């Protein structure tokens, strides 16, 4: 297990380096560096430009150096917790970001749990009652869930909440807790508001997971060992729980690799529509105003979130599935 | 006197002139022949026909793609004709019968009033104002496909009347006309994007799968890196980086390029795994021994054997692109007016307070969901049909 862990981490490092390189290229794509943007910004507002501050920023971030060197300065900063400087907020990125990254993690994690909890019973029901009325109904609902883009779902939900209850369902906590330090009350308030974005973001993932679990379980249920078990007189429940389900349950963990980027993507847009205090709206703002360091660190963070998530799911899969051999080289 | 002598002449040696067919027992009836000799594509077609939902979806999609050929003709107004007296006008229903009896298709006129307390525009239906719809009529001027001027429309409002079947937006532009025009952009974004991603996927996946070894390794790692980026934020970042000085049409191609450039990874993986399996087959070895070049083997022998699978999976990834464009334009990072797509239209529906008052601004959601559903069903049917021998 330890060897597998080390090997897996070794694979992760070049991946992360490549991701950081791509992110850096994207940061550099808009013409000019961010100081020229800052200067034009200040000029358009008619404010005086503090040359010494410009000089300070230029030296700290090595903007007068060649591209490669700038990349390593930026990368080094990333590693030591210095994420660059947001010209829009006039503060270091680390200060601006605040709780947002934590809240993004909470929303994503809650969505995964939601997808698991909902799709598990429904998937089993659909597979064991294949071609029944319930199965057809659930399959149709699943298709609808897959087809409806989640930001549109958010919009429609917002509209109906507004029309029927006259309230906005946006936000992730009571207004009293915004900018307040973390406390039990704030945490509970977040939990209270969490369910709407979680449902909205999780719909398509849930639909996909149900279909996958159903297909996997159906494959298993038609195998001979199930027939044998039945013939030996095992109770239907036991036949289901003891063997086929264990085989079919793999996608729940293995699919995090596909699910997580999808959730993070969905969360970014949904949180803009629902104005959640997560990374999404700020990423959009940063991109609009070409505040590229802020945008870059968000992009880096979101990619990091998925890479670490996939890593954890690989570990869980290796621990849970005895068929996955960690040692002994190639098995296929 | 004597009986006829026995005829001792030998019978002529009988030889059937019909050509001898040793397989006559195994002769197939025409129906059987039709079935057994059918090409793979024909069998796919038969199998697809049985998937009723897929056929209906294909019909719906075909119809929508046909409408984009004549969007200008179908829409009652031009894309940007404003009606300053009908800002945020609600949809007008089509009626056939008025209080007096049958009139033919017509709409009732509006009475307009500004509620001075809420500053909300209030339109009331005026039952006395009957405005028959005209058909095949001269209406707003437009440039057909931007090529030559015309003014023929399928339906127009009556003289001096209005025809806002889906309401109007904040500038008094007809929503139906705008949705019809948006169809052209929204549907082609997916097609161009998938073409780019298809070519990239086949080339890169083909190289990785056929040569294997370190090339395969490098490509696989690269794909892994690309896939670990969450799609939408990356799209957002790239489209935000498109220069603001570009013209809207350049932005349109830029967006399709971005959508295509990030989507090929799944396809490349499918091509690679299929190639890895197929290159061990005998027919591939035979081609190699006959001295065929790698390009010929991939293009002539390997690709056709799983082309159907590729087409099915490409169909399934078109809706993702359409949704991507819609999301980007909805956020204001994608296409820019005057280019109009469903996402651009939805951009107007971003403010929930406006939507609550004028819910018809959300109507572009309907074609989006319809198209995505149709592509999903069609893709599902194609995927099942892609393997007709099962």
XYZ file of C-alpha atoms in Angstrom:
722
model
C 0.000 0.000 0.000
C 2.786 2.397 0.915
C 4.569 1.788 -2.364
C 1.355 2.421 -4.260
C 0.826 5.631 -2.309
C 4.293 6.914 -3.130
C 3.985 5.956 -6.794
C 0.593 7.619 -7.057
C 1.918 10.832 -5.524
C 4.883 10.754 -7.890
C 2.454 10.648 -10.809
C 0.522 13.546 -9.352
C 3.483 15.919 -9.248
C 4.153 16.143 -13.012
C 0.409 16.387 -13.597
C 0.174 19.349 -11.271
C 3.236 20.947 -12.868
C 1.678 20.613 -16.298
C -1.572 22.067 -15.004
C 0.256 25.008 -13.494
C 2.070 25.606 -16.795
C -1.212 25.628 -18.725
C -2.780 27.922 -16.147
C 0.158 30.282 -16.380
C -0.102 30.383 -20.174
C -3.782 31.267 -19.814
C -2.919 34.023 -17.366
C -0.488 35.433 -19.896
C -2.856 35.147 -22.878
C -4.440 38.604 -22.684
C -2.149 41.243 -24.165
C 0.064 43.119 -21.732
C 0.906 42.151 -18.178
C -1.338 43.061 -15.351
C 0.575 46.197 -14.454
C -0.266 47.763 -17.806
C -3.872 46.820 -17.120
C -3.547 48.398 -13.693
C -2.085 51.587 -15.139
C -4.826 51.966 -17.745
C -7.377 51.208 -15.052
C -5.995 53.959 -12.829
C -5.693 56.372 -15.733
C -9.270 55.817 -16.758
C -10.328 56.637 -13.235
C -8.121 59.694 -13.321
C -6.119 58.578 -10.308
C -2.475 59.298 -9.847
C -0.076 56.463 -10.502
C 2.271 55.702 -7.693
C 5.521 54.920 -9.502
C 7.221 53.496 -6.443
C 4.369 51.063 -5.912
C 4.507 50.000 -9.541
C 8.219 49.462 -9.199
C 7.657 47.439 -6.029
C 5.072 45.229 -7.689
C 7.207 44.788 -10.769
C 10.115 43.602 -8.678
C 8.078 41.330 -6.415
C 6.485 39.525 -9.316
C 9.445 39.715 -11.634
C 7.407 41.214 -14.459
C 10.476 42.633 -16.169
C 12.073 39.200 -16.376
C 11.591 36.687 -19.215
C 8.484 34.508 -19.335
C 10.072 31.294 -18.059
C 11.509 33.050 -15.053
C 8.153 34.673 -14.327
C 6.559 31.262 -14.369
C 8.941 29.952 -11.756
C 8.452 33.040 -9.604
C 4.702 32.501 -9.822
C 5.033 28.772 -9.154
C 7.317 29.416 -6.198
C 4.791 31.871 -4.851
C 2.037 29.297 -5.222
C 4.008 26.797 -3.182
C 4.733 29.248 -0.384
C 1.176 30.542 -0.195
C 1.723 33.764 -2.150
C -0.866 33.625 -4.913
C -0.027 36.906 -6.568
C -1.737 40.249 -6.418
C -5.281 41.177 -7.342
C -5.250 44.603 -8.945
C -8.995 44.849 -8.794
C -9.138 44.523 -5.038
C -5.721 46.051 -4.465
C -4.877 43.265 -2.108
C -2.950 40.006 -2.305
C -5.036 37.222 -3.799
C -4.788 35.151 -0.618
C -6.634 37.891 1.307
C -9.318 38.325 -1.309
C -10.149 34.678 -1.588
C -10.943 34.201 2.080
C -13.584 31.592 2.799
C -14.482 31.020 -0.801
C -12.253 28.057 -1.407
C -13.443 26.322 1.750
C -17.063 26.908 0.792
C -16.379 25.535 -2.687
C -14.977 22.371 -1.137
C -18.003 22.093 1.159
C -20.457 22.498 -1.728
C -18.611 20.002 -3.940
C -18.316 17.439 -1.172
C -21.965 17.800 -0.183
C -22.931 17.339 -3.832
C -20.999 14.085 -4.089
C -22.652 12.796 -0.929
C -26.035 13.844 -2.302
C -25.381 12.022 -5.570
C -24.400 8.856 -3.708
C -27.296 8.902 -1.278
C -29.919 9.528 -3.957
C -28.638 7.405 -6.811
C -27.889 4.319 -4.709
C -31.462 3.265 -3.822
C -32.893 4.490 -7.111
C -30.286 2.639 -9.148
C -30.937 -0.594 -7.263
C -34.681 -0.198 -7.643
C -34.367 0.487 -11.380
C -32.184 -2.570 -11.923
C -34.227 -4.991 -9.848
C -37.499 -3.760 -11.314
C -36.289 -3.520 -14.914
C -38.953 -2.397 -17.425
C -41.479 -1.766 -14.669
C -43.477 1.424 -14.598
C -41.238 2.831 -11.873
C -38.133 2.032 -13.890
C -39.486 3.799 -16.962
C -40.536 6.823 -14.938
C -37.173 7.081 -13.204
C -35.298 6.583 -16.471
C -37.263 9.376 -18.067
C -36.618 11.652 -15.083
C -32.954 10.757 -15.331
C -32.840 11.719 -19.000
C -34.488 15.012 -18.197
C -31.968 15.596 -15.416
C -29.102 14.852 -17.779
C -30.435 17.155 -20.454
C -31.265 20.149 -18.306
C -28.200 22.312 -17.918
C -27.839 23.011 -14.222
C -27.546 26.768 -14.505
C -30.874 26.823 -16.307
C -32.341 24.620 -13.590
C -31.045 27.115 -11.054
C -32.646 29.935 -13.000
C -35.989 28.148 -13.193
C -35.897 27.291 -9.465
C -35.031 30.898 -8.636
C -37.952 32.040 -10.740
C -40.474 29.741 -9.090
C -39.200 30.529 -5.608
C -39.520 34.190 -6.443
C -43.017 33.874 -7.865
C -44.527 31.476 -5.332
C -42.755 32.443 -2.107
C -41.631 35.921 -3.016
C -38.187 35.191 -1.628
C -34.810 34.691 -3.157
C -33.239 31.307 -2.599
C -29.788 32.541 -3.513
C -26.868 32.819 -1.137
C -25.218 30.267 1.068
C -25.877 31.688 4.544
C -28.017 34.206 6.371
C -26.921 37.734 5.631
C -26.002 38.163 9.296
C -23.185 35.653 8.939
C -21.563 37.097 5.821
C -18.046 38.200 6.700
C -18.552 36.901 10.231
C -15.947 34.498 11.628
C -16.798 30.811 11.580
C -19.071 29.707 14.387
C -21.583 26.954 15.041
C -24.401 29.279 14.017
C -22.738 30.161 10.753
C -22.041 26.518 10.012
C -25.679 25.575 10.647
C -26.838 28.458 8.491
C -24.631 27.236 5.665
C -26.087 23.756 6.058
C -29.574 25.215 5.874
C -28.872 27.003 2.614
C -26.748 24.278 1.130
C -29.463 21.972 -0.128
C -30.679 24.059 -3.054
C -27.323 24.463 -4.804
C -26.487 20.860 -3.974
C -29.664 19.588 -5.627
C -29.192 21.849 -8.621
C -25.553 20.906 -9.146
C -26.120 17.237 -8.384
C -29.036 16.541 -10.734
C -27.122 15.584 -13.839
C -24.492 13.692 -11.858
C -27.215 11.771 -10.043
C -28.931 10.928 -13.313
C -25.683 9.680 -14.805
C -24.827 7.661 -11.707
C -28.255 6.006 -11.622
C -27.887 4.915 -15.219
C -24.408 3.557 -14.604
C -25.367 1.682 -11.439
C -28.419 0.260 -13.179
C -26.401 -0.948 -16.162
C -23.664 -2.447 -13.981
C -26.108 -4.175 -11.667
C -28.101 -5.565 -14.592
C -24.904 -7.014 -16.057
C -24.136 -8.719 -12.761
C -27.671 -9.937 -12.176
C -27.604 -11.891 -15.423
C -24.471 -13.804 -14.501
C -24.513 -17.453 -13.605
C -23.410 -17.149 -10.022
C -26.588 -15.236 -9.304
C -28.644 -18.023 -10.835
C -26.698 -20.529 -8.748
C -27.252 -18.546 -5.594
C -30.965 -18.370 -6.318
C -31.114 -22.067 -7.107
C -29.511 -22.816 -3.774
C -32.371 -21.015 -2.128
C -30.759 -17.822 -0.918
C -33.268 -15.137 -0.095
C -33.589 -12.510 -2.857
C -32.337 -9.767 -0.585
C -29.277 -11.707 0.378
C -28.554 -12.656 -3.218
C -28.618 -8.988 -4.122
C -26.631 -7.626 -1.205
C -24.044 -10.309 -0.843
C -22.571 -10.426 -4.342
C -23.865 -8.440 -7.337
C -24.217 -5.179 -5.479
C -20.646 -5.313 -4.266
C -19.460 -5.721 -7.822
C -21.720 -3.034 -9.178
C -20.848 -0.465 -6.576
C -17.424 0.317 -8.009
C -18.531 3.274 -10.127
C -19.480 5.102 -6.961
C -15.852 5.511 -6.119
C -14.127 4.988 -9.432
C -16.239 7.587 -11.168
C -15.224 10.430 -8.909
C -12.561 11.126 -11.488
C -15.256 11.941 -14.032
C -17.741 13.296 -11.563
C -15.566 15.817 -9.794
C -14.593 17.995 -12.774
C -18.241 17.922 -13.789
C -19.393 19.000 -10.324
C -16.772 21.725 -10.054
C -17.739 22.987 -13.514
C -21.413 22.956 -12.654
C -20.810 24.551 -9.283
C -18.946 27.440 -10.903
C -21.894 28.446 -13.075
C -24.646 27.590 -10.615
C -22.987 29.630 -7.902
C -22.952 32.595 -10.268
C -26.677 32.253 -10.895
C -27.483 31.661 -7.236
C -24.837 34.202 -6.148
C -23.127 31.837 -3.741
C -20.023 33.098 -1.960
C -17.876 30.414 -3.625
C -15.144 30.667 -6.228
C -17.512 30.817 -9.211
C -18.755 34.418 -9.131
C -15.338 35.754 -8.218
C -13.724 33.772 -11.031
C -16.192 35.301 -13.460
C -15.497 38.813 -12.146
C -11.781 38.234 -12.312
C -12.032 36.989 -15.887
C -14.222 39.909 -16.922
C -11.843 42.497 -15.565
C -8.829 40.439 -16.661
C -7.587 40.258 -13.089
C -5.501 37.362 -14.265
C -3.615 36.453 -11.096
C -6.864 36.051 -9.209
C -8.414 34.088 -12.082
C -5.307 31.958 -12.419
C -5.227 30.995 -8.778
C -8.907 30.046 -8.899
C -8.314 27.938 -11.989
C -5.321 26.319 -10.334
C -7.338 25.678 -7.201
C -10.232 24.089 -9.077
C -7.876 21.830 -11.003
C -6.071 20.950 -7.776
C -9.393 20.081 -6.192
C -10.161 17.590 -8.936
C -6.676 16.081 -8.972
C -6.682 15.554 -5.211
C -10.228 14.213 -5.383
C -9.256 11.667 -8.010
C -6.225 10.719 -5.940
C -8.400 10.096 -2.888
C -10.866 8.064 -4.922
C -8.013 5.925 -6.271
C -6.871 5.277 -2.705
C -10.389 4.397 -1.597
C -10.856 2.111 -4.579
C -7.577 0.332 -3.895
C -8.569 -0.157 -0.278
C -12.094 -1.334 -1.003
C -11.773 -3.477 -4.098
C -9.730 -6.624 -3.494
C -9.452 -7.235 -7.229
C -7.124 -4.284 -7.602
C -3.615 -5.521 -6.980
C -1.164 -2.870 -5.975
C 2.032 -4.867 -6.207
C 3.310 -7.262 -8.788
C 3.471 -4.954 -11.769
C 1.237 -5.338 -14.769
C -1.779 -7.528 -14.150
C -3.269 -7.406 -17.621
C -49.199 -59.465 -88.235
C -46.422 -59.144 -85.932
C -46.429 -56.917 -82.998
C -44.373 -53.845 -83.107
C -40.848 -54.736 -82.417
C -39.618 -53.629 -79.154
C -38.131 -50.293 -79.563
C -34.502 -50.974 -78.974
C -33.322 -47.528 -79.818
C -31.631 -46.052 -76.843
C -33.035 -42.974 -75.368
C -31.036 -39.864 -76.066
C -28.647 -39.141 -73.310
C -30.389 -36.525 -71.287
C -28.368 -33.581 -70.182
C -30.006 -30.716 -68.441
C -28.882 -27.514 -70.068
C -29.439 -25.517 -66.939
C -26.134 -24.609 -65.290
C -25.285 -26.833 -62.379
C -25.458 -25.112 -59.028
C -24.040 -27.239 -56.217
C -25.375 -24.756 -53.652
C -28.947 -24.954 -54.856
C -29.981 -26.459 -51.532
C -28.570 -23.493 -49.714
C -30.169 -21.046 -52.075
C -31.498 -18.043 -50.179
C -34.808 -16.434 -50.786
C -34.557 -12.763 -51.785
C -35.564 -11.687 -48.280
C -32.898 -13.845 -46.718
C -30.369 -12.557 -49.173
C -31.318 -9.028 -48.368
C -30.758 -9.711 -44.714
C -27.569 -11.737 -44.859
C -25.811 -9.696 -47.496
C -26.686 -6.331 -46.008
C -23.782 -4.014 -45.393
C -22.943 -2.971 -41.884
C -24.372 0.496 -42.435
C -27.625 -0.917 -43.738
C -27.953 -3.133 -40.666
C -27.253 -0.169 -38.446
C -30.030 1.672 -40.179
C -32.463 -1.209 -39.586
C -31.512 -1.379 -35.962
C -31.772 2.351 -35.530
C -35.227 2.357 -37.092
C -36.458 0.123 -34.293
C -35.377 2.678 -31.683
C -38.451 4.848 -32.027
C -37.316 7.640 -29.719
C -34.075 7.987 -31.670
C -35.935 8.245 -34.974
C -38.281 10.892 -33.588
C -35.300 12.792 -32.198
C -33.547 12.595 -35.542
C -36.683 13.997 -37.142
C -36.865 16.878 -34.668
C -33.189 17.686 -35.131
C -33.455 17.419 -38.909
C -36.356 19.812 -38.858
C -34.502 22.297 -36.668
C -31.437 22.152 -38.891
C -33.685 22.748 -41.901
C -35.152 25.856 -40.280
C -31.722 27.443 -39.954
C -31.529 27.524 -43.738
C -34.475 29.915 -43.858
C -34.498 31.538 -40.396
C -35.066 34.994 -41.842
C -38.070 33.844 -43.828
C -39.661 31.957 -40.929
C -39.369 34.730 -38.368
C -42.065 37.388 -38.493
C -39.652 40.221 -37.748
C -36.029 40.990 -38.521
C -33.440 40.158 -35.865
C -33.006 43.689 -34.595
C -36.210 45.503 -35.413
C -37.233 47.398 -32.277
C -40.719 48.361 -31.261
C -40.349 51.106 -28.716
C -44.056 51.098 -27.936
C -44.001 47.421 -27.112
C -41.203 46.960 -24.619
C -41.579 43.792 -22.550
C -44.885 43.022 -24.255
C -46.309 39.644 -23.203
C -46.874 36.842 -25.739
C -49.934 37.184 -27.964
C -51.985 34.034 -28.411
C -53.228 32.968 -31.834
C -57.020 32.775 -32.026
C -59.293 31.459 -34.732
C -62.682 32.594 -33.440
C -63.586 36.030 -32.161
C -66.815 36.892 -30.339
C -68.484 37.386 -33.707
C -67.447 34.039 -35.130
C -64.749 32.569 -37.325
C -62.116 35.030 -38.500
C -59.114 32.833 -39.311
C -55.795 33.097 -37.475
C -55.573 36.455 -35.743
C -54.223 38.072 -32.564
C -55.807 40.640 -30.305
C -54.119 44.016 -29.998
C -52.657 45.409 -26.775
C -53.616 48.316 -24.610
C -50.550 49.654 -22.918
C -50.321 51.453 -19.633
C -47.465 52.283 -17.290
C -48.252 51.486 -13.678
C -46.979 54.633 -12.001
C -46.530 52.966 -8.591
C -44.331 50.078 -9.610
C -43.175 51.486 -12.970
C -44.195 48.125 -14.403
C -45.485 48.044 -17.951
C -49.012 46.679 -17.992
C -50.430 45.343 -21.225
C -54.081 44.402 -21.431
C -55.666 42.499 -24.281
C -58.021 44.643 -26.341
C -60.785 42.294 -27.499
C -62.134 44.769 -30.023
C -58.839 45.086 -31.856
C -58.654 42.065 -34.136
C -55.453 41.785 -36.147
C -55.500 38.983 -38.725
C -52.141 37.421 -39.460
C -50.944 37.724 -43.045
C -49.047 34.900 -44.711
C -46.306 34.969 -47.377
C -46.158 38.694 -47.049
C -43.739 41.563 -47.340
C -42.435 42.640 -43.950
C -39.183 43.777 -42.338
C -36.218 43.998 -44.680
C -33.387 41.563 -44.118
C -30.276 40.332 -45.853
C -30.848 36.673 -46.633
C -27.747 34.911 -45.259
C -26.159 38.348 -45.402
C -26.028 37.982 -49.177
C -28.967 39.675 -50.846
C -31.763 41.869 -49.519
C -35.276 40.464 -49.252
C -38.442 41.073 -47.282
C -40.588 37.986 -47.735
C -41.827 36.388 -44.505
C -43.890 33.323 -43.719
C -46.156 35.336 -41.452
C -46.442 39.035 -40.722
C -48.612 41.152 -38.457
C -51.578 42.906 -39.989
C -50.993 46.426 -41.264
C -50.246 48.597 -38.260
C -50.655 45.649 -35.899
C -48.217 43.497 -33.964
C -47.368 39.814 -33.889
C -45.356 38.940 -30.787
C -46.142 35.256 -30.323
C -43.484 34.868 -27.616
C -43.426 38.432 -26.315
C -40.711 41.049 -26.627
C -37.531 41.913 -24.731
C -36.242 45.099 -23.135
C -35.790 46.814 -26.492
C -39.126 45.662 -27.865
C -37.608 43.014 -30.107
C -39.718 39.985 -30.969
C -38.565 36.946 -28.955
C -39.786 34.386 -31.504
C -37.787 35.977 -34.296
C -34.738 36.176 -32.076
C -35.025 32.557 -30.980
C -35.360 31.464 -34.609
C -32.292 33.464 -35.551
C -30.455 32.130 -32.490
C -31.091 28.566 -33.653
C -28.707 29.144 -36.534
C -25.813 30.021 -34.244
C -26.560 27.624 -31.397
C -26.886 24.590 -33.632
C -23.850 25.288 -35.782
C -21.560 25.902 -32.810
C -21.909 22.231 -31.899
C -21.333 21.041 -35.470
C -18.179 23.038 -36.104
C -16.863 22.219 -32.649
C -17.446 18.504 -33.079
C -15.732 18.551 -36.477
C -12.605 20.020 -34.920
C -12.708 17.632 -32.003
C -13.427 14.658 -34.284
C -10.408 15.323 -36.490
C -8.137 15.986 -33.519
C -9.413 12.935 -31.662
C -8.873 10.578 -34.596
C -5.422 11.908 -35.445
C -4.066 12.039 -31.892
C -5.808 8.858 -30.755
C -4.706 7.125 -33.947
C -1.071 8.050 -33.398
C -1.189 6.978 -29.759
C -2.954 3.711 -30.447
C -1.011 2.637 -33.513
C 2.512 3.463 -32.444
C 2.094 2.809 -28.723
C 5.265 3.032 -26.643
C 6.484 6.362 -25.353
C 4.392 8.393 -27.812
C 1.305 6.747 -26.384
C 2.545 7.449 -22.876
C 3.143 11.131 -23.483
C -0.237 11.574 -25.164
C -2.010 9.727 -22.364
C -0.416 11.915 -19.692
C -1.327 15.028 -21.655
C -4.934 13.891 -21.960
C -5.026 13.193 -18.236
C -3.843 16.717 -17.492
C -6.436 18.226 -19.816
C -9.192 16.129 -18.298
C -8.387 17.095 -14.744
C -9.288 20.687 -15.557
C -12.928 21.364 -14.853
C -14.311 22.097 -18.298
C -16.392 25.203 -17.821
C -13.931 27.308 -15.811
C -11.285 26.511 -18.420
C -13.649 27.473 -21.233
C -14.465 30.630 -19.310
C -10.806 31.524 -18.894
C -9.982 30.893 -22.533
C -12.941 32.797 -23.918
C -12.218 35.680 -21.554
C -8.753 35.763 -23.071
C -10.138 36.307 -26.596
C -9.115 39.836 -27.539
C -11.871 42.411 -27.132
C -10.883 43.951 -30.430
C -12.056 40.916 -32.385
C -15.200 41.217 -34.436
C -18.212 39.183 -33.261
C -17.823 36.725 -36.130
C -14.194 36.079 -35.182
C -15.294 35.576 -31.573
C -17.810 33.041 -32.853
C -15.088 31.030 -34.527
C -12.849 31.503 -31.509
C -15.495 30.047 -29.219
C -16.130 27.053 -31.466
C -12.383 26.496 -31.650
C -12.133 26.568 -27.843
C -15.037 24.162 -27.486
C -13.500 21.816 -30.042
C -9.937 22.049 -28.762
C -10.863 20.906 -25.272
C -13.333 18.199 -26.195
C -11.285 15.766 -28.249
C -9.751 13.910 -25.309
C -12.610 11.462 -24.802
C -12.716 10.640 -28.500
C -8.956 10.210 -28.684
C -9.113 7.738 -25.809
C -11.845 5.737 -27.523
C -9.870 5.642 -30.788
C -6.721 4.592 -28.966
C -8.272 1.726 -27.040
C -10.037 0.410 -30.142
C -6.832 0.617 -32.172
C -4.856 -1.170 -29.477
C -7.319 -4.023 -29.593
C -7.705 -4.140 -33.389
C -4.092 -3.886 -34.447
C -3.521 -7.411 -33.113
C -6.185 -8.799 -35.462
C -5.227 -10.972 -38.399
C -6.473 -8.643 -41.094
C -4.154 -5.993 -39.754
C -1.152 -8.313 -39.833
C -2.098 -9.313 -43.379
C -2.161 -5.711 -44.481
C 1.213 -5.152 -42.850
C 2.719 -8.163 -44.615
C 1.427 -6.866 -47.929
C 3.397 -3.717 -47.268
C 0.648 -1.255 -46.516
C 1.787 1.970 -44.881
C 0.625 2.779 -41.345
C -1.512 5.565 -42.723
C -3.282 3.213 -45.073
C -3.762 0.577 -42.384
C -5.261 3.073 -39.947
C -7.354 4.919 -42.483
C -8.420 2.047 -44.723
C -8.651 -0.963 -42.437
C -8.866 0.078 -38.802
C -10.901 3.277 -38.726
C -13.842 2.021 -40.799
C -14.247 -0.922 -38.445
C -15.202 1.333 -35.556
C -16.352 4.460 -37.329
C -19.924 3.773 -36.245
C -18.909 3.851 -32.582
C -17.096 7.122 -33.132
C -20.101 8.712 -34.789
C -22.303 7.597 -31.911
C -20.004 9.059 -29.283
C -19.568 12.249 -31.302
C -23.339 12.645 -31.388
C -23.388 12.293 -27.630
C -20.823 15.048 -27.159
C -22.516 17.655 -29.364
C -25.043 18.619 -26.650
C -22.160 19.284 -24.264
C -20.812 21.862 -26.700
C -24.181 23.483 -27.248
C -24.592 23.725 -23.490
C -21.063 25.072 -23.148
C -21.739 27.852 -25.623
C -25.060 28.587 -23.944
C -23.430 28.788 -20.527
C -20.592 31.006 -21.766
C -22.913 33.391 -23.578
C -25.285 33.375 -20.628
C -22.425 34.552 -18.429
C -21.469 37.190 -20.968
C -18.143 35.572 -21.821
C -19.231 33.919 -25.029
C -20.754 35.288 -28.181
C -21.474 38.972 -28.428
C -24.373 40.773 -30.047
C -25.202 41.278 -32.895
C -24.479 37.549 -33.144
C -27.442 35.976 -31.420
C -27.574 32.536 -29.903
C -29.902 31.074 -27.291
C -27.250 31.765 -24.676
C -27.033 35.413 -25.714
C -30.817 35.640 -25.378
C -30.686 34.030 -21.943
C -28.133 36.606 -20.924
C -31.099 38.983 -20.693
C -32.720 36.648 -18.199
C -29.852 36.861 -15.734
C -31.550 39.304 -13.434
C -34.128 37.315 -11.527
C -36.237 40.361 -10.717
C -36.687 41.080 -14.401
C -37.511 37.448 -15.097
C -40.123 37.388 -12.344
C -41.950 40.254 -14.048
C -41.446 39.107 -17.634
C -41.117 35.303 -17.523
C -41.158 34.897 -21.305
C -37.537 36.035 -21.314
C -36.727 32.507 -20.139
C -38.305 30.870 -23.180
C -34.968 30.205 -24.961
C -34.472 27.539 -22.284
C -37.074 25.392 -24.054
C -35.234 24.872 -27.365
C -31.976 24.290 -25.477
C -33.462 21.440 -23.451
C -35.269 20.079 -26.489
C -32.122 19.948 -28.605
C -30.010 18.446 -25.838
C -32.610 15.769 -25.151
C -32.941 14.979 -28.863
C -29.182 14.643 -29.301
C -29.001 12.390 -26.253
C -31.756 10.088 -27.503
C -30.317 9.994 -31.014
C -26.845 9.291 -29.659
C -28.221 6.511 -27.480
C -29.972 4.946 -30.453
C -26.838 5.247 -32.593
C -24.747 3.675 -29.870
C -27.055 0.695 -29.671
C -27.120 0.452 -33.463
C -23.364 0.860 -33.827
C -22.920 -2.823 -33.081
C -25.609 -4.367 -35.304
C -24.335 -7.934 -34.938
C -25.163 -8.131 -31.268
